[in-house]
Short mmCIF file of C-alpha atoms in Angstrom, two decimals:
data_model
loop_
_atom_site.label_atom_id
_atom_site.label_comp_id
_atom_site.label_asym_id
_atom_site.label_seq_id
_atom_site.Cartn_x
_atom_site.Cartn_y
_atom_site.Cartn_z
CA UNK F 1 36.30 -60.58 -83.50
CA UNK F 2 35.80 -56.71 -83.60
CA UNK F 3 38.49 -54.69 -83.60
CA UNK F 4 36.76 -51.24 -83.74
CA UNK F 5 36.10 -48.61 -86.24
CA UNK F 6 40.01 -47.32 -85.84
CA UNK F 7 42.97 -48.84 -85.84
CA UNK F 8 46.08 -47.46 -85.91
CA UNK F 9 49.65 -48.96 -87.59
CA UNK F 10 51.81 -48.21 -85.09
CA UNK F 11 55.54 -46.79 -85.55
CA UNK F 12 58.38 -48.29 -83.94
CA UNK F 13 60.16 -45.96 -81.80
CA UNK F 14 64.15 -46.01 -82.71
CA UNK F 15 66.97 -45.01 -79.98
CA UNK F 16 70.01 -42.49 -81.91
CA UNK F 17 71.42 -45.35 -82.86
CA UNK F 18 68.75 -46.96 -84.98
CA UNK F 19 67.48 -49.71 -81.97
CA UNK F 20 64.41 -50.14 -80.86
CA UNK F 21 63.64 -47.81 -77.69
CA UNK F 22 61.69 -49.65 -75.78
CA UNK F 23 61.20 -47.61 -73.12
CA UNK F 24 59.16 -45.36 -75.91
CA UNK F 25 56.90 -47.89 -76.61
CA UNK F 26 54.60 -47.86 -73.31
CA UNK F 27 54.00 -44.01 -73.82
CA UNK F 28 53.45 -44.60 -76.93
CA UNK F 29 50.64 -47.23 -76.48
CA UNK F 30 49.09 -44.78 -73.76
CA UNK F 31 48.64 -41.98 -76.06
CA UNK F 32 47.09 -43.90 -78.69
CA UNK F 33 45.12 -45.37 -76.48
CA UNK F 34 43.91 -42.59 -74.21
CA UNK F 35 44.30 -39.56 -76.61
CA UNK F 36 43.16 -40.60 -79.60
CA UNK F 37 40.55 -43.16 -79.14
CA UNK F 38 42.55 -46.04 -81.04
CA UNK F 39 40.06 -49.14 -80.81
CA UNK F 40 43.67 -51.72 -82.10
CA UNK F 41 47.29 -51.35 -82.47
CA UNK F 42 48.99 -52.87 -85.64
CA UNK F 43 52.58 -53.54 -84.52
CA UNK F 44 55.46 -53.99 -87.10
CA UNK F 45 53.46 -53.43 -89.78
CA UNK F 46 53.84 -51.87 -92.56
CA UNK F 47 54.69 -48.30 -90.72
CA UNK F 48 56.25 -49.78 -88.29
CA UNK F 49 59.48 -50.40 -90.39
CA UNK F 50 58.78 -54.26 -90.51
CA UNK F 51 60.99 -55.21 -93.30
CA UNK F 52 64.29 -53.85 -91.17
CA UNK F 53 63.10 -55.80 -87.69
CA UNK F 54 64.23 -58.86 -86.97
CA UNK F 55 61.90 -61.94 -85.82
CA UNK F 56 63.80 -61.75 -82.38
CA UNK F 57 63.13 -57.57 -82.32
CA UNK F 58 58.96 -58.03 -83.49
CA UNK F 59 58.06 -60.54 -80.79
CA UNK F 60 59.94 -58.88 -78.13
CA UNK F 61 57.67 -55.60 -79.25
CA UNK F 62 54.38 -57.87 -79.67
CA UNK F 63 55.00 -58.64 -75.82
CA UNK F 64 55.69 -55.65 -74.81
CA UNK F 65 52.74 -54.30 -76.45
CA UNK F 66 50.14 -57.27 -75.48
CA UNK F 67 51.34 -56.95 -71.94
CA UNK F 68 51.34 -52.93 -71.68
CA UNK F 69 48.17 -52.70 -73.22
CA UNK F 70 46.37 -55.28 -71.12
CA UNK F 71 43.23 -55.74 -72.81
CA UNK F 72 42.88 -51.99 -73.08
CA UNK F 73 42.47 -52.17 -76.78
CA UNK F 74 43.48 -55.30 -79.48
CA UNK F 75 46.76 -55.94 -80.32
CA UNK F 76 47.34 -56.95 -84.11
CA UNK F 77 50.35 -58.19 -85.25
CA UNK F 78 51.67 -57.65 -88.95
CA UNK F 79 52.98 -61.32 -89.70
CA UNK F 80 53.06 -61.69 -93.42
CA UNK F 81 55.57 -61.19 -95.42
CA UNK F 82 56.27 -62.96 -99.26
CA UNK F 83 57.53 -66.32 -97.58
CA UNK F 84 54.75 -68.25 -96.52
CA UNK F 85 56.67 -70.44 -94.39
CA UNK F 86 57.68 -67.79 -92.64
CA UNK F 87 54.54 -66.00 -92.19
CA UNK F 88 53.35 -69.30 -90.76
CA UNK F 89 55.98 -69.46 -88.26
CA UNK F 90 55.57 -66.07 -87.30
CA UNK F 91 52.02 -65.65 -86.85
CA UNK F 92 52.16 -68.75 -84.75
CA UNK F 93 54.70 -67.11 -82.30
CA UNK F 94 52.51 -64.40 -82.18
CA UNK F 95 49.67 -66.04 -81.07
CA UNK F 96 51.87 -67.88 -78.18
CA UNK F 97 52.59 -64.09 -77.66
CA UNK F 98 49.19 -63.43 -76.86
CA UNK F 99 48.23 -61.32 -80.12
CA UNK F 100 44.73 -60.31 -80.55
CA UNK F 101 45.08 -61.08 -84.40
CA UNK F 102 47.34 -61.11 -87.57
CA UNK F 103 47.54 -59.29 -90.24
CA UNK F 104 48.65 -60.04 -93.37
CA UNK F 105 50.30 -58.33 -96.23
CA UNK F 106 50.03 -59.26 -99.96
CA UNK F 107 53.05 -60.82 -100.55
CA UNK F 108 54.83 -58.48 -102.44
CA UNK F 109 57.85 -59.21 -105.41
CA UNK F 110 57.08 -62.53 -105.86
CA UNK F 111 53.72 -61.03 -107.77
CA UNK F 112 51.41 -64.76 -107.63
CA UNK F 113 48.48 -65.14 -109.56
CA UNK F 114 45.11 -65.06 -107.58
CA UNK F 115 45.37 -69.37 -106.84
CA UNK F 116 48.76 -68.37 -105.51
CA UNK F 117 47.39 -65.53 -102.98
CA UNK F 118 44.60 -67.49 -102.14
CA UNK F 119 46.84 -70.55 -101.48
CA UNK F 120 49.13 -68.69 -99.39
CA UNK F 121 46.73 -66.83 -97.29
CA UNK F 122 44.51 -69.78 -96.23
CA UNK F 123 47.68 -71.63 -95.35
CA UNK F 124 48.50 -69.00 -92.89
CA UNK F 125 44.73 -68.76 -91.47
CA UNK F 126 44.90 -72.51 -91.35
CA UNK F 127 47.96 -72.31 -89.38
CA UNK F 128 46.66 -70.31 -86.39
CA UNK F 129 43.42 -69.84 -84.20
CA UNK F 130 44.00 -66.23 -84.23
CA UNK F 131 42.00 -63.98 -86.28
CA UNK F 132 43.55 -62.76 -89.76
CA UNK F 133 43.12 -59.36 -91.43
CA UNK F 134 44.15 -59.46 -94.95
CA UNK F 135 46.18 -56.87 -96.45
CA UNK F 136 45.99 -55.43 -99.98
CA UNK F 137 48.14 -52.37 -101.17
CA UNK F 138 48.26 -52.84 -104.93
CA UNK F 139 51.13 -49.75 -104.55
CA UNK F 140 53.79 -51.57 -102.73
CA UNK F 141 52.71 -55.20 -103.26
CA UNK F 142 52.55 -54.92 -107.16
CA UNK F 143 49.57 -57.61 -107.32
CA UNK F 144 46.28 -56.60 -106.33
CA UNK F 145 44.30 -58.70 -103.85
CA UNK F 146 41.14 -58.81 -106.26
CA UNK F 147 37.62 -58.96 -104.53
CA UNK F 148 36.58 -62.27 -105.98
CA UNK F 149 39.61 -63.84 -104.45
CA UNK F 150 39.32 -61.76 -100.71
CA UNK F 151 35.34 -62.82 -100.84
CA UNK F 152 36.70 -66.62 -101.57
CA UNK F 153 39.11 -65.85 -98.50
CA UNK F 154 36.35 -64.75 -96.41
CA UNK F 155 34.43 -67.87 -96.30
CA UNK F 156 37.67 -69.17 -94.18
CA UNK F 157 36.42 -69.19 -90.30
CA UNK F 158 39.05 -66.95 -89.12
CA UNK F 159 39.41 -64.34 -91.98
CA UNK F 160 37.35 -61.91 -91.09
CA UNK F 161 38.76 -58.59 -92.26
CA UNK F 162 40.38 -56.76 -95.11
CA UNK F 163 42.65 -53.72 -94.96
CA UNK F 164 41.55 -52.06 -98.61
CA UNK F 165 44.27 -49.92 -100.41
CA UNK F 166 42.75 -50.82 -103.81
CA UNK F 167 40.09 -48.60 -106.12
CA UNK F 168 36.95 -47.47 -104.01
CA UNK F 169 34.89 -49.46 -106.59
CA UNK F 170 36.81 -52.88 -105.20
CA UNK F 171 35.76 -51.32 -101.65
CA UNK F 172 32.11 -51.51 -102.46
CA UNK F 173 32.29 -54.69 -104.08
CA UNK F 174 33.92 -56.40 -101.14
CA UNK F 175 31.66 -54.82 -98.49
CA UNK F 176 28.13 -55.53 -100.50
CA UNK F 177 29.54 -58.96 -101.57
CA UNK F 178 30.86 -60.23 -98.20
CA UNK F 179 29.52 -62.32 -95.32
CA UNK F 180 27.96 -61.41 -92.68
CA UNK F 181 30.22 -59.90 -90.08
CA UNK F 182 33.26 -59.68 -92.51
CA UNK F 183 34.55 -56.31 -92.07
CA UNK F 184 36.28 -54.01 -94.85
CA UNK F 185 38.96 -51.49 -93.94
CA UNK F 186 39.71 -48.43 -95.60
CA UNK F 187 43.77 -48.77 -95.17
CA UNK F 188 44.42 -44.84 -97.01
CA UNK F 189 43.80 -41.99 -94.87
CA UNK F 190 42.68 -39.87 -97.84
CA UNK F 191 40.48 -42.20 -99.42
CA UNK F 192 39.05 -43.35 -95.74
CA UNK F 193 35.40 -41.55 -95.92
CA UNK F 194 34.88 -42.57 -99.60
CA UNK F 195 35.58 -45.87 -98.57
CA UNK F 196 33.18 -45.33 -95.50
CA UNK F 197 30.58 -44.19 -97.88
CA UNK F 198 30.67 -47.32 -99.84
CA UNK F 199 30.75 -50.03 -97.18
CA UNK F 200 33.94 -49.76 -95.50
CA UNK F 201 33.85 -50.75 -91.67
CA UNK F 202 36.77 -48.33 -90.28
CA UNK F 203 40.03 -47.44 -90.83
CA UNK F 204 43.48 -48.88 -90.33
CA UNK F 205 45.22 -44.91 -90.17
CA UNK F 206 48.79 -43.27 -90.00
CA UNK F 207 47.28 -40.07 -89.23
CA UNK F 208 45.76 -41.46 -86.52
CA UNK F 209 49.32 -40.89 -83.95
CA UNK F 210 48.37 -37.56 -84.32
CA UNK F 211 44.49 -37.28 -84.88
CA UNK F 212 43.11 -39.84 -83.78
CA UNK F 213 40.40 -38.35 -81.48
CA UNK F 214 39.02 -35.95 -84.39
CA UNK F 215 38.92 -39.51 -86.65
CA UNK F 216 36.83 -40.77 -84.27
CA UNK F 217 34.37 -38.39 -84.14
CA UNK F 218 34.23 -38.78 -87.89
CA UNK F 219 33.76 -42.56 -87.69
CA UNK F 220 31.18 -42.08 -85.23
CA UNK F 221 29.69 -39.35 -87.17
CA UNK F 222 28.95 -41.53 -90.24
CA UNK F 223 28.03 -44.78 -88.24
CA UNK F 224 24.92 -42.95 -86.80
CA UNK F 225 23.89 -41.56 -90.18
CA UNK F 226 25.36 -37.73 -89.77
CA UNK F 227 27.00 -37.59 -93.24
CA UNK F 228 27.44 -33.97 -93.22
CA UNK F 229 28.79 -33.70 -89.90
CA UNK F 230 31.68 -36.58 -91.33
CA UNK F 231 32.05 -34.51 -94.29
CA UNK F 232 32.95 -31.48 -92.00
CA UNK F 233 35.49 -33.37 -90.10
CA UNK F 234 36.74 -35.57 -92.97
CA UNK F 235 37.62 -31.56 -94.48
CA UNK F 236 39.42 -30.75 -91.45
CA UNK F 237 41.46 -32.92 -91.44
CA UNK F 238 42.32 -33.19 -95.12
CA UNK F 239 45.76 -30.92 -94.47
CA UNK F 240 46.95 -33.33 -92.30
CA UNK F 241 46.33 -36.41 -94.18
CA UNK F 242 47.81 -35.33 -97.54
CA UNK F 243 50.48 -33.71 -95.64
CA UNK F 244 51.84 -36.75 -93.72
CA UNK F 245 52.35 -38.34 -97.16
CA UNK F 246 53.30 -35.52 -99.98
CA UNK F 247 55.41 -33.04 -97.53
CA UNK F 248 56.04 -31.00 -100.58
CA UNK F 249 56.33 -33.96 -102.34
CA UNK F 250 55.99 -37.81 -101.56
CA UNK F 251 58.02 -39.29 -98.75
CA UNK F 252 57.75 -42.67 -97.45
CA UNK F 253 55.51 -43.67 -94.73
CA UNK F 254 56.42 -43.07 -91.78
CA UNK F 255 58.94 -40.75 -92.00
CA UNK F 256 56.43 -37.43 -91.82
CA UNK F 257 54.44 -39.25 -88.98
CA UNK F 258 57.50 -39.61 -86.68
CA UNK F 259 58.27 -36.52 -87.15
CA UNK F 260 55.15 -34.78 -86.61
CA UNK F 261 55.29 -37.28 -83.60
CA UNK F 262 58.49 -35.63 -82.05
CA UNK F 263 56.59 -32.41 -82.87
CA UNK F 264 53.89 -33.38 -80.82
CA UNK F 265 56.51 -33.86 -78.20
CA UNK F 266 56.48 -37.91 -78.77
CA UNK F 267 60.28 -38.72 -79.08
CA UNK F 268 60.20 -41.85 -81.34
CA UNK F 269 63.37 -41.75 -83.31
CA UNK F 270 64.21 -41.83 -87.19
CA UNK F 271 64.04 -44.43 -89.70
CA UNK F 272 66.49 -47.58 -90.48
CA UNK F 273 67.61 -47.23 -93.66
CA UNK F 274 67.12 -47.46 -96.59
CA UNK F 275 64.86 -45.12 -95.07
CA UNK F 276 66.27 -41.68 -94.27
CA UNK F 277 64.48 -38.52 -92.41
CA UNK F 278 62.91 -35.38 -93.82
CA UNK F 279 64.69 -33.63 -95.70
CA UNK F 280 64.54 -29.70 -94.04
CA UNK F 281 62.22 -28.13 -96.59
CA UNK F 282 59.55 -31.43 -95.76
CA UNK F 283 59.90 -30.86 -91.82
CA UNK F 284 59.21 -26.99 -92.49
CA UNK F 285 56.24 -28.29 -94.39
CA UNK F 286 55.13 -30.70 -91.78
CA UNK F 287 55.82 -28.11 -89.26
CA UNK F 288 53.39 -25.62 -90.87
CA UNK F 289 50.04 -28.25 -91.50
CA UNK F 290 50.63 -29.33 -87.68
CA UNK F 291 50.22 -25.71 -86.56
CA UNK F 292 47.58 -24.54 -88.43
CA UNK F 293 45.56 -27.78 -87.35
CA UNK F 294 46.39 -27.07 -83.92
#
């Protein structure tokens, strides 16, 4: 299964009173689609606010989004979580839902050893026919995914991708190391043409609501061996990758997204809590990178 250079972790749109508008979510999937080049849609992921969904709330969006997008571009749905059980029983529904693929996060506060991530991810990829993208983000997991263990992972028929938030050096190691047609994600904005440089496949991107189309042209700058014409576009859009995460100083994803969203005339809502919107100085900040990149 490829699902393209760029992918994008999709928000969920929230009504004023903190459900899930899902009249917002077919515009939503257009744009992505048809603006900016998006090749897959994570849903309830990570930036989609998955810990504050319910089960009931994440397949009703994984239909609405498998149906909408109608083969248009994959559909990957963010099914892991720290209980395996549950991941199992989730991931299945969301291949009776029609999902393109999983994806699944480290499971975070338990922190297991290496047996114990290995153990629980093949579990879940022996659950399902779908195909499974791991998940490693060392920063809000507190275990890191190490490459021995995701190249032990990848000999598993149906794991056959990686969303990489550890060192660049754990990149490269993965992407030399790995079998053929594995496929290594860079899943940081910032670090995604370093991690291009040294293997990485594509990109699972925030930034990519909002510049999606000029990521593109970067991917498919590098992939046919323009390096300097990447590097140009990678710089260009620098401002607006730091910015959607350190907006004057670090908020949590994807609070600066949605609102550069609604900025972009995309009304998708606030956060659930214990998330809370930008604070006034951050949306003057967010306001200011937005217009100098348009």
């Amino acid at each position: 299964m490829d699902f393209g250079r760029l992918i994008t972790a999709m928000v969920t749109p929230f009504d004023e009173q903190g459900e899930v508008a899902w009249t917002q979510v077919p515009p939503l999937i257009d744009m992505l689609i048809e603006r900016q080049r998006t090749q897959s849609i994570v849903v309830f992921g990570t930036t989609g606010e998955s810990p504050t969904l319910s089960d009931e709330e994440k397949i009703k969006l994984l239909d609405l989004a498998v149906r909408h997008a109608a083969g248009r571009c994959s559909i990957i749905a963010g099914t892991g979580s720290n209980d395996t059980k549950h991941s199992i029983e989730l991931t299945r529904e969301a291949e009776k839902a029609g999902a393109d693929g999983v994806l699944l996060v480290v499971p975070y506060y338990n922190r297991p050893n290496q047996d114990g991530l290995y153990a629980h991810f093949a579990a879940v990829a022996q659950a399902t026919k779908l195909p499974v993208m791991l998940y490693n983000v060392p920063s809000r997991t507190a275990s890191n995914l190490e490459a021995e263990t995701t190249l032990r992972l990848a000999q598993l028929p149906n794991v056959v991708a990686v969303k990489e938030c550890g060192p660049t050096e754990q990149v490269a190691y993965i992407a030399a190391n790995a079998p053929e047609g594995f496929r290594v994600y860079s899943g940081d904005d910032t670090a995604s043409l370093s991690a291009l440089s040294v293997g990485a496949y594509g990109i699972v991107s925030v930034a990519s609501h909002v510049v999606g189309a000029r990521m593109s042209e970067m991917l498919a700058a590098h992939a046919g061996g323009e390096a300097d014409q990447a590097a140009a576009v990678y710089h260009s859009l620098l401002p607006v990758f730091k910015g959607l995460f350190a907006c004057p100083h670090p908020v949590p994803n994807p609070v600066a997204v949605k609102y550069a969203l609604q900025l972009r005339g995309f009304e998708v809502g606030g956060v659930r809590l214990p998330l809370v919107e930008a604070a006034e100085d951050e949306k003057r900040y967010i306001e200011r990178f937005m217009a100098d990149f348009d």
